Amino acid sequence: MSYDHQHRTDRADASRKVRHTVAALLACTALFAYLPSASAQSWDVGPIFEIGVLFDDNPRLLDDVIAENDTGALLNLGADMRRRTERSTVMFRPQINLRKWSEDSDADSEDILLKFLAENTGLRSNWRIGIDFAQEQVLRGEAPTSDFDDPNLDDSVTGTVSVREQRERDKWQIQPGVTLNLSERNAVKVNLTYLDIQYDSQTLGQAVDFSRGLADVAFSRRLTDDSNFEVGVFVSEFETATNFNTTTTAGLRARYSKTITDTSSLYFEAGYEDADIELTDGAGTVVDRTEEGILFRTGWDRRWERSRFRMSVDHGQSPNG
């Protein structure tokens, strides 16, 4: 790739990054401002404040010969705003995270995080949507997993590939869903998820823009008051912007979940997935192949008043190889 072409690409990516940031701010602000009866309801507002000291013996994951220790400071500021009624729940959480290093100032970061969750329960339906935006300076987010974040957890998509360059990464994640109750025990669930990752500078093998969409439709049956069984079908598409990798998957799954106590639950899930992978190599040749795999997941969840613990084990296929 020529320097001129790379310069134009980086400049276009920077312009796109600004547009994404502005769009995220406007979208979350609009959702927050125009929620039904938002102004008429009381909001519970809690501050987010964290200050600490950082130490890393190898912040850039360099070779041991040239790796150096570094110390720094962190400051996280934000607000957790929630509104609850008999039928609806809304959460809006803006946050800024600052990282400053004493030696490697190029590794300093200023991150912007915006999270929005809304849920409404009717007589025979439940509607929900989650929107997650993050603009972060990353040293180890060069090959992030293509899996989706759980909207109920404060986890973050990051990888662990060695890199000597800091990049700015924009992450969009949108998760709408609906549950339609057919009877007291039977229901249909529809969940959609879209994930988009953009870097201000792309490099093959380190940081490549990608997007992934998923649609999941399931039939659910409540077996007892504390156990549930569902069977579903799903399709997804994973696509990278630079090396033209497109992976289309379809599969079946079955899931059993059980509530142990009011604060703990467990689940077992198994399924089958068929993936069609289309790759373009350096010579421009398109390589198409098909892979099949068995999916398995199991986990345990425990909640307390102000904290949550989750343990899970899973086996599956990753669309990014």
Tab-separated table of C-alpha atoms in Angstrom:
chain	number	residue	atom	x	y	z
A	1	MET	CA	0.000	0.000	0.000
A	2	SER	CA	1.453	3.371	-1.000
A	3	TYR	CA	1.992	6.193	1.499
A	4	ASP	CA	-0.469	8.443	-0.348
A	5	HIS	CA	-3.157	5.790	-0.287
A	6	GLN	CA	-2.494	5.062	3.403
A	7	HIS	CA	-2.639	8.809	4.175
A	8	ARG	CA	-5.986	9.168	2.439
A	9	THR	CA	-7.288	6.052	4.212
A	10	ASP	CA	-6.237	7.301	7.653
A	11	ARG	CA	-7.737	10.723	6.952
A	12	ALA	CA	-11.035	9.156	5.857
A	13	ASP	CA	-11.009	6.937	8.948
A	14	ALA	CA	-10.434	9.980	11.182
A	15	SER	CA	-13.373	11.783	9.559
A	16	ARG	CA	-15.553	8.713	10.014
A	17	LYS	CA	-14.459	8.475	13.657
A	18	VAL	CA	-15.607	12.031	14.336
A	19	ARG	CA	-18.964	11.341	12.688
A	20	HIS	CA	-19.436	8.187	14.773
A	21	THR	CA	-18.626	10.035	17.991
A	22	VAL	CA	-21.067	12.850	17.243
A	23	ALA	CA	-23.736	10.332	16.212
A	24	ALA	CA	-23.278	8.401	19.460
A	25	LEU	CA	-23.646	11.504	21.584
A	26	LEU	CA	-26.724	12.655	19.677
A	27	ALA	CA	-28.365	9.212	19.691
A	28	CYS	CA	-27.920	8.624	23.426
A	29	THR	CA	-28.959	12.179	24.248
A	30	ALA	CA	-32.094	11.852	22.118
A	31	LEU	CA	-33.048	8.530	23.687
A	32	PHE	CA	-32.498	9.957	27.139
A	33	ALA	CA	-34.469	13.134	26.430
A	34	TYR	CA	-37.465	11.686	24.620
A	35	LEU	CA	-38.228	8.611	26.690
A	36	PRO	CA	-41.951	8.409	27.444
A	37	SER	CA	-42.726	10.215	30.681
A	38	ALA	CA	-39.007	10.551	31.439
A	39	SER	CA	-39.354	14.074	32.704
A	40	ALA	CA	-42.341	13.152	34.857
A	41	GLN	CA	-40.595	10.295	36.625
A	42	SER	CA	-37.976	10.414	39.360
A	43	TRP	CA	-34.475	9.322	38.488
A	44	ASP	CA	-31.992	7.630	40.808
A	45	VAL	CA	-28.594	9.178	40.087
A	46	GLY	CA	-25.379	7.736	41.467
A	47	PRO	CA	-21.876	9.077	40.863
A	48	ILE	CA	-19.090	6.973	39.355
A	49	PHE	CA	-15.716	7.927	40.791
A	50	GLU	CA	-12.531	5.893	40.783
A	51	ILE	CA	-8.958	7.008	41.340
A	52	GLY	CA	-5.934	4.776	41.489
A	53	VAL	CA	-2.298	4.059	40.717
A	54	LEU	CA	-1.180	2.025	37.693
A	55	PHE	CA	1.838	-0.263	37.397
A	56	ASP	CA	2.705	-2.341	34.325
A	57	ASP	CA	5.956	-4.235	33.810
A	58	ASN	CA	5.408	-4.310	30.029
A	59	PRO	CA	2.547	-2.039	28.896
A	60	ARG	CA	3.216	-2.506	25.170
A	61	LEU	CA	3.867	-6.263	25.333
A	62	LEU	CA	7.378	-5.839	23.911
A	63	ASP	CA	10.239	-8.342	23.934
A	64	ASP	CA	11.826	-8.862	27.342
A	65	VAL	CA	15.073	-7.278	26.134
A	66	ILE	CA	13.483	-3.869	25.480
A	67	ALA	CA	10.483	-4.002	27.832
A	68	GLU	CA	10.378	-1.361	30.576
A	69	ASN	CA	8.270	-0.883	33.688
A	70	ASP	CA	5.961	2.113	33.884
A	71	THR	CA	3.735	3.669	36.516
A	72	GLY	CA	0.806	6.014	36.178
A	73	ALA	CA	-2.536	7.169	37.494
A	74	LEU	CA	-6.163	6.535	36.559
A	75	LEU	CA	-9.284	8.609	37.025
A	76	ASN	CA	-12.780	7.419	36.096
A	77	LEU	CA	-15.707	9.843	36.268
A	78	GLY	CA	-19.331	9.288	35.348
A	79	ALA	CA	-22.918	8.968	36.470
A	80	ASP	CA	-25.343	6.057	36.685
A	81	MET	CA	-28.914	7.277	36.085
A	82	ARG	CA	-31.850	4.882	36.449
A	83	ARG	CA	-35.623	5.206	36.318
A	84	ARG	CA	-37.930	2.377	37.369
A	85	THR	CA	-41.696	2.110	37.143
A	86	GLU	CA	-44.044	-0.849	37.533
A	87	ARG	CA	-43.532	-1.826	33.888
A	88	SER	CA	-40.354	-0.166	32.681
A	89	THR	CA	-36.685	0.280	33.517
A	90	VAL	CA	-34.291	2.767	31.957
A	91	MET	CA	-30.572	3.181	32.552
A	92	PHE	CA	-28.232	5.814	31.104
A	93	ARG	CA	-24.534	5.819	32.022
A	94	PRO	CA	-22.019	8.321	30.592
A	95	GLN	CA	-18.427	7.859	31.721
A	96	ILE	CA	-14.929	9.238	31.059
A	97	ASN	CA	-11.807	7.206	31.872
A	98	LEU	CA	-8.382	8.881	32.011
A	99	ARG	CA	-5.012	7.090	32.078
A	100	LYS	CA	-1.692	8.931	32.457
A	101	TRP	CA	1.735	7.221	32.416
A	102	SER	CA	4.914	8.718	33.867
A	103	GLU	CA	7.368	7.496	31.192
A	104	ASP	CA	5.413	6.560	28.068
A	105	SER	CA	3.174	9.578	27.487
A	106	ASP	CA	2.183	8.198	24.079
A	107	ALA	CA	0.250	5.528	25.982
A	108	ASP	CA	-1.921	8.092	27.801
A	109	SER	CA	-5.607	7.647	27.087
A	110	GLU	CA	-8.884	9.502	27.391
A	111	ASP	CA	-11.842	7.156	26.887
A	112	ILE	CA	-15.515	8.031	26.415
A	113	LEU	CA	-18.132	5.402	27.346
A	114	LEU	CA	-21.888	5.697	26.857
A	115	LYS	CA	-24.337	2.948	27.809
A	116	PHE	CA	-28.120	2.968	27.476
A	117	LEU	CA	-30.607	0.252	28.489
A	118	ALA	CA	-34.401	0.364	28.304
A	119	GLU	CA	-37.009	-2.315	29.010
A	120	ASN	CA	-40.793	-2.260	28.987
A	121	THR	CA	-43.083	-5.112	30.057
A	122	GLY	CA	-46.680	-5.296	28.872
A	123	LEU	CA	-49.456	-7.778	29.514
A	124	ARG	CA	-48.180	-10.297	26.960
A	125	SER	CA	-44.851	-8.892	25.792
A	126	ASN	CA	-41.484	-7.560	26.878
A	127	TRP	CA	-39.525	-5.073	24.751
A	128	ARG	CA	-35.923	-4.097	25.381
A	129	ILE	CA	-32.990	-2.338	23.759
A	130	GLY	CA	-29.387	-1.800	24.726
A	131	ILE	CA	-26.983	0.670	23.099
A	132	ASP	CA	-23.293	0.672	23.958
A	133	PHE	CA	-20.739	3.124	22.555
A	134	ALA	CA	-17.064	3.363	23.506
A	135	GLN	CA	-14.283	5.505	22.085
A	136	GLU	CA	-11.062	4.197	23.597
A	137	GLN	CA	-7.297	4.471	23.193
A	138	VAL	CA	-6.123	0.864	23.058
A	139	LEU	CA	-2.755	-0.864	23.240
A	140	ARG	CA	-4.117	-4.407	23.591
A	141	GLY	CA	-7.400	-4.150	21.683
A	142	GLU	CA	-5.808	-4.959	18.346
A	143	ALA	CA	-7.555	-8.305	17.803
A	144	PRO	CA	-10.764	-8.082	19.851
A	145	THR	CA	-13.035	-11.050	20.079
A	146	SER	CA	-15.996	-10.990	17.730
A	147	ASP	CA	-18.344	-12.081	20.519
A	148	PHE	CA	-20.917	-9.664	21.876
A	149	ASP	CA	-20.863	-8.021	25.280
A	150	ASP	CA	-23.532	-9.010	27.771
A	151	PRO	CA	-25.684	-5.850	28.166
A	152	ASN	CA	-26.156	-6.613	31.869
A	153	LEU	CA	-22.424	-6.708	32.598
A	154	ASP	CA	-19.716	-4.057	32.522
A	155	ASP	CA	-17.321	-6.149	30.463
A	156	SER	CA	-15.235	-4.802	27.598
A	157	VAL	CA	-14.143	-6.298	24.284
A	158	THR	CA	-10.319	-6.366	24.257
A	159	GLY	CA	-7.625	-8.602	22.837
A	160	THR	CA	-4.035	-9.449	23.842
A	161	VAL	CA	-1.974	-9.132	20.658
A	162	SER	CA	1.488	-7.544	20.963
A	163	VAL	CA	1.628	-4.115	19.324
A	164	ARG	CA	3.938	-1.083	19.454
A	165	GLU	CA	1.321	1.441	18.354
A	166	GLN	CA	-1.584	2.965	20.236
A	167	ARG	CA	-4.805	3.294	18.282
A	168	GLU	CA	-8.183	4.858	18.835
A	169	ARG	CA	-11.067	2.413	18.615
A	170	ASP	CA	-14.757	3.188	18.249
A	171	LYS	CA	-17.193	0.483	19.307
A	172	TRP	CA	-20.924	0.476	18.573
A	173	GLN	CA	-23.168	-2.267	19.919
A	174	ILE	CA	-26.958	-2.293	19.547
A	175	GLN	CA	-29.113	-5.079	21.026
A	176	PRO	CA	-32.902	-4.886	20.563
A	177	GLY	CA	-35.155	-7.765	21.555
A	178	VAL	CA	-38.740	-8.788	22.237
A	179	THR	CA	-40.463	-11.638	24.090
A	180	LEU	CA	-44.056	-12.485	23.110
A	181	ASN	CA	-45.967	-14.593	25.624
A	182	LEU	CA	-48.200	-17.102	23.847
A	183	SER	CA	-49.548	-18.535	27.100
A	184	GLU	CA	-48.598	-18.746	30.748
A	185	ARG	CA	-45.826	-21.219	29.928
A	186	ASN	CA	-44.952	-20.669	26.256
A	187	ALA	CA	-43.227	-17.705	24.622
A	188	VAL	CA	-41.345	-16.647	21.476
A	189	LYS	CA	-38.115	-14.686	21.846
A	190	VAL	CA	-36.489	-12.578	19.127
A	191	ASN	CA	-33.067	-11.023	19.751
A	192	LEU	CA	-30.966	-8.961	17.343
A	193	THR	CA	-27.401	-7.774	17.892
A	194	TYR	CA	-25.116	-5.581	15.821
A	195	LEU	CA	-21.454	-4.932	16.680
A	196	ASP	CA	-19.206	-2.506	14.782
A	197	ILE	CA	-15.501	-1.911	15.499
A	198	GLN	CA	-13.560	0.933	13.821
A	199	TYR	CA	-9.896	1.922	14.273
A	200	ASP	CA	-8.305	5.230	13.322
A	201	SER	CA	-5.400	3.256	11.801
A	202	GLN	CA	-5.617	-0.273	10.406
A	203	THR	CA	-2.873	-2.896	10.096
A	204	LEU	CA	-3.353	-6.487	8.978
A	205	GLY	CA	-2.677	-8.895	11.836
A	206	GLN	CA	-3.041	-6.164	14.458
A	207	ALA	CA	-6.100	-3.964	13.973
A	208	VAL	CA	-8.761	-4.374	11.300
A	209	ASP	CA	-12.227	-2.818	11.203
A	210	PHE	CA	-15.020	-5.378	11.392
A	211	SER	CA	-18.745	-5.710	11.946
A	212	ARG	CA	-20.991	-8.569	13.015
A	213	GLY	CA	-24.752	-9.007	13.036
A	214	LEU	CA	-26.761	-11.747	14.735
A	215	ALA	CA	-30.444	-12.727	14.667
A	216	ASP	CA	-31.764	-15.347	17.099
A	217	VAL	CA	-35.355	-16.676	17.258
A	218	ALA	CA	-36.346	-19.165	19.953
A	219	PHE	CA	-39.389	-20.955	21.348
A	220	SER	CA	-39.351	-21.006	25.148
A	221	ARG	CA	-41.350	-23.183	27.542
A	222	ARG	CA	-41.447	-22.801	31.313
A	223	LEU	CA	-41.204	-26.352	32.701
A	224	THR	CA	-41.658	-25.462	36.364
A	225	ASP	CA	-41.746	-22.293	38.408
A	226	ASP	CA	-37.946	-22.284	38.554
A	227	SER	CA	-36.819	-23.985	35.310
A	228	ASN	CA	-37.074	-23.173	31.622
A	229	PHE	CA	-36.280	-24.875	28.301
A	230	GLU	CA	-35.911	-23.242	24.898
A	231	VAL	CA	-34.923	-24.250	21.385
A	232	GLY	CA	-33.936	-21.774	18.718
A	233	VAL	CA	-32.322	-20.993	15.386
A	234	PHE	CA	-29.785	-18.279	14.642
A	235	VAL	CA	-27.947	-16.676	11.726
A	236	SER	CA	-25.024	-14.270	11.784
A	237	GLU	CA	-22.624	-12.483	9.457
A	238	PHE	CA	-19.086	-11.353	10.259
A	239	GLU	CA	-17.239	-9.027	7.866
A	240	THR	CA	-13.854	-7.286	7.919
A	241	ALA	CA	-13.147	-4.101	5.966
A	242	THR	CA	-9.524	-4.656	4.936
A	243	ASN	CA	-8.851	-8.266	4.001
A	244	PHE	CA	-12.402	-8.969	2.742
A	245	ASN	CA	-13.182	-11.790	5.123
A	246	THR	CA	-16.892	-12.636	5.262
A	247	THR	CA	-18.235	-15.430	7.460
A	248	THR	CA	-21.916	-16.384	7.356
A	249	THR	CA	-23.191	-18.844	9.960
A	250	ALA	CA	-26.456	-20.593	10.740
A	251	GLY	CA	-27.299	-23.054	13.460
A	252	LEU	CA	-29.607	-24.657	15.995
A	253	ARG	CA	-29.402	-24.532	19.778
A	254	ALA	CA	-31.179	-25.841	22.886
A	255	ARG	CA	-30.909	-24.312	26.363
A	256	TYR	CA	-31.983	-25.375	29.849
A	257	SER	CA	-31.895	-22.877	32.713
A	258	LYS	CA	-32.801	-23.220	36.363
A	259	THR	CA	-33.192	-20.737	39.187
A	260	ILE	CA	-31.549	-22.190	42.294
A	261	THR	CA	-32.416	-19.385	44.696
A	262	ASP	CA	-33.711	-15.835	44.397
A	263	THR	CA	-30.139	-14.668	43.735
A	264	SER	CA	-28.489	-17.529	41.826
A	265	SER	CA	-29.141	-19.488	38.639
A	266	LEU	CA	-27.420	-21.862	36.219
A	267	TYR	CA	-27.822	-22.881	32.582
A	268	PHE	CA	-26.738	-25.513	30.045
A	269	GLU	CA	-26.746	-24.905	26.300
A	270	ALA	CA	-25.752	-27.047	23.310
A	271	GLY	CA	-26.119	-26.659	19.566
A	272	TYR	CA	-24.805	-27.087	16.042
A	273	GLU	CA	-23.376	-24.426	13.719
A	274	ASP	CA	-22.516	-24.358	10.019
A	275	ALA	CA	-20.179	-21.584	8.817
A	276	ASP	CA	-19.472	-20.460	5.249
A	277	ILE	CA	-16.144	-18.574	5.151
A	278	GLU	CA	-15.026	-16.437	2.214
A	279	LEU	CA	-11.448	-15.094	2.266
A	280	THR	CA	-9.448	-12.993	-0.197
A	281	ASP	CA	-5.684	-13.604	-0.091
A	282	GLY	CA	-2.911	-11.168	-0.956
A	283	ALA	CA	-3.076	-12.102	-4.651
A	284	GLY	CA	-6.774	-11.310	-4.842
A	285	THR	CA	-7.843	-14.958	-4.992
A	286	VAL	CA	-11.122	-15.754	-3.276
A	287	VAL	CA	-11.007	-18.846	-1.067
A	288	ASP	CA	-14.334	-20.307	0.020
A	289	ARG	CA	-14.649	-23.037	2.605
A	290	THR	CA	-17.255	-24.496	4.963
A	291	GLU	CA	-16.785	-25.486	8.592
A	292	GLU	CA	-19.105	-27.266	10.987
A	293	GLY	CA	-18.963	-27.345	14.745
A	294	ILE	CA	-20.667	-28.274	17.999
A	295	LEU	CA	-21.529	-25.487	20.430
A	296	PHE	CA	-21.593	-25.928	24.191
A	297	ARG	CA	-22.054	-23.442	27.040
A	298	THR	CA	-22.697	-23.755	30.741
A	299	GLY	CA	-22.586	-21.195	33.495
A	300	TRP	CA	-23.564	-20.101	36.987
A	301	ASP	CA	-24.718	-16.648	38.056
A	302	ARG	CA	-24.851	-15.192	41.584
A	303	ARG	CA	-26.116	-11.741	42.549
A	304	TRP	CA	-25.743	-9.689	45.700
A	305	GLU	CA	-27.176	-6.298	46.538
A	306	ARG	CA	-24.353	-4.348	44.880
A	307	SER	CA	-22.311	-6.935	43.040
A	308	ARG	CA	-22.560	-9.870	40.672
A	309	PHE	CA	-20.461	-12.984	40.035
A	310	ARG	CA	-20.667	-15.018	36.835
A	311	MET	CA	-18.753	-18.158	35.863
A	312	SER	CA	-19.079	-19.781	32.445
A	313	VAL	CA	-17.420	-22.372	30.214
A	314	ASP	CA	-18.070	-22.518	26.479
A	315	HIS	CA	-16.859	-24.161	23.295
A	316	GLY	CA	-17.674	-22.834	19.837
A	317	GLN	CA	-16.432	-21.355	16.575
A	318	SER	CA	-15.045	-17.836	16.143
A	319	PRO	CA	-15.930	-16.181	12.812
A	320	ASN	CA	-12.642	-14.230	12.766
A	321	GLY	CA	-10.592	-17.426	12.805
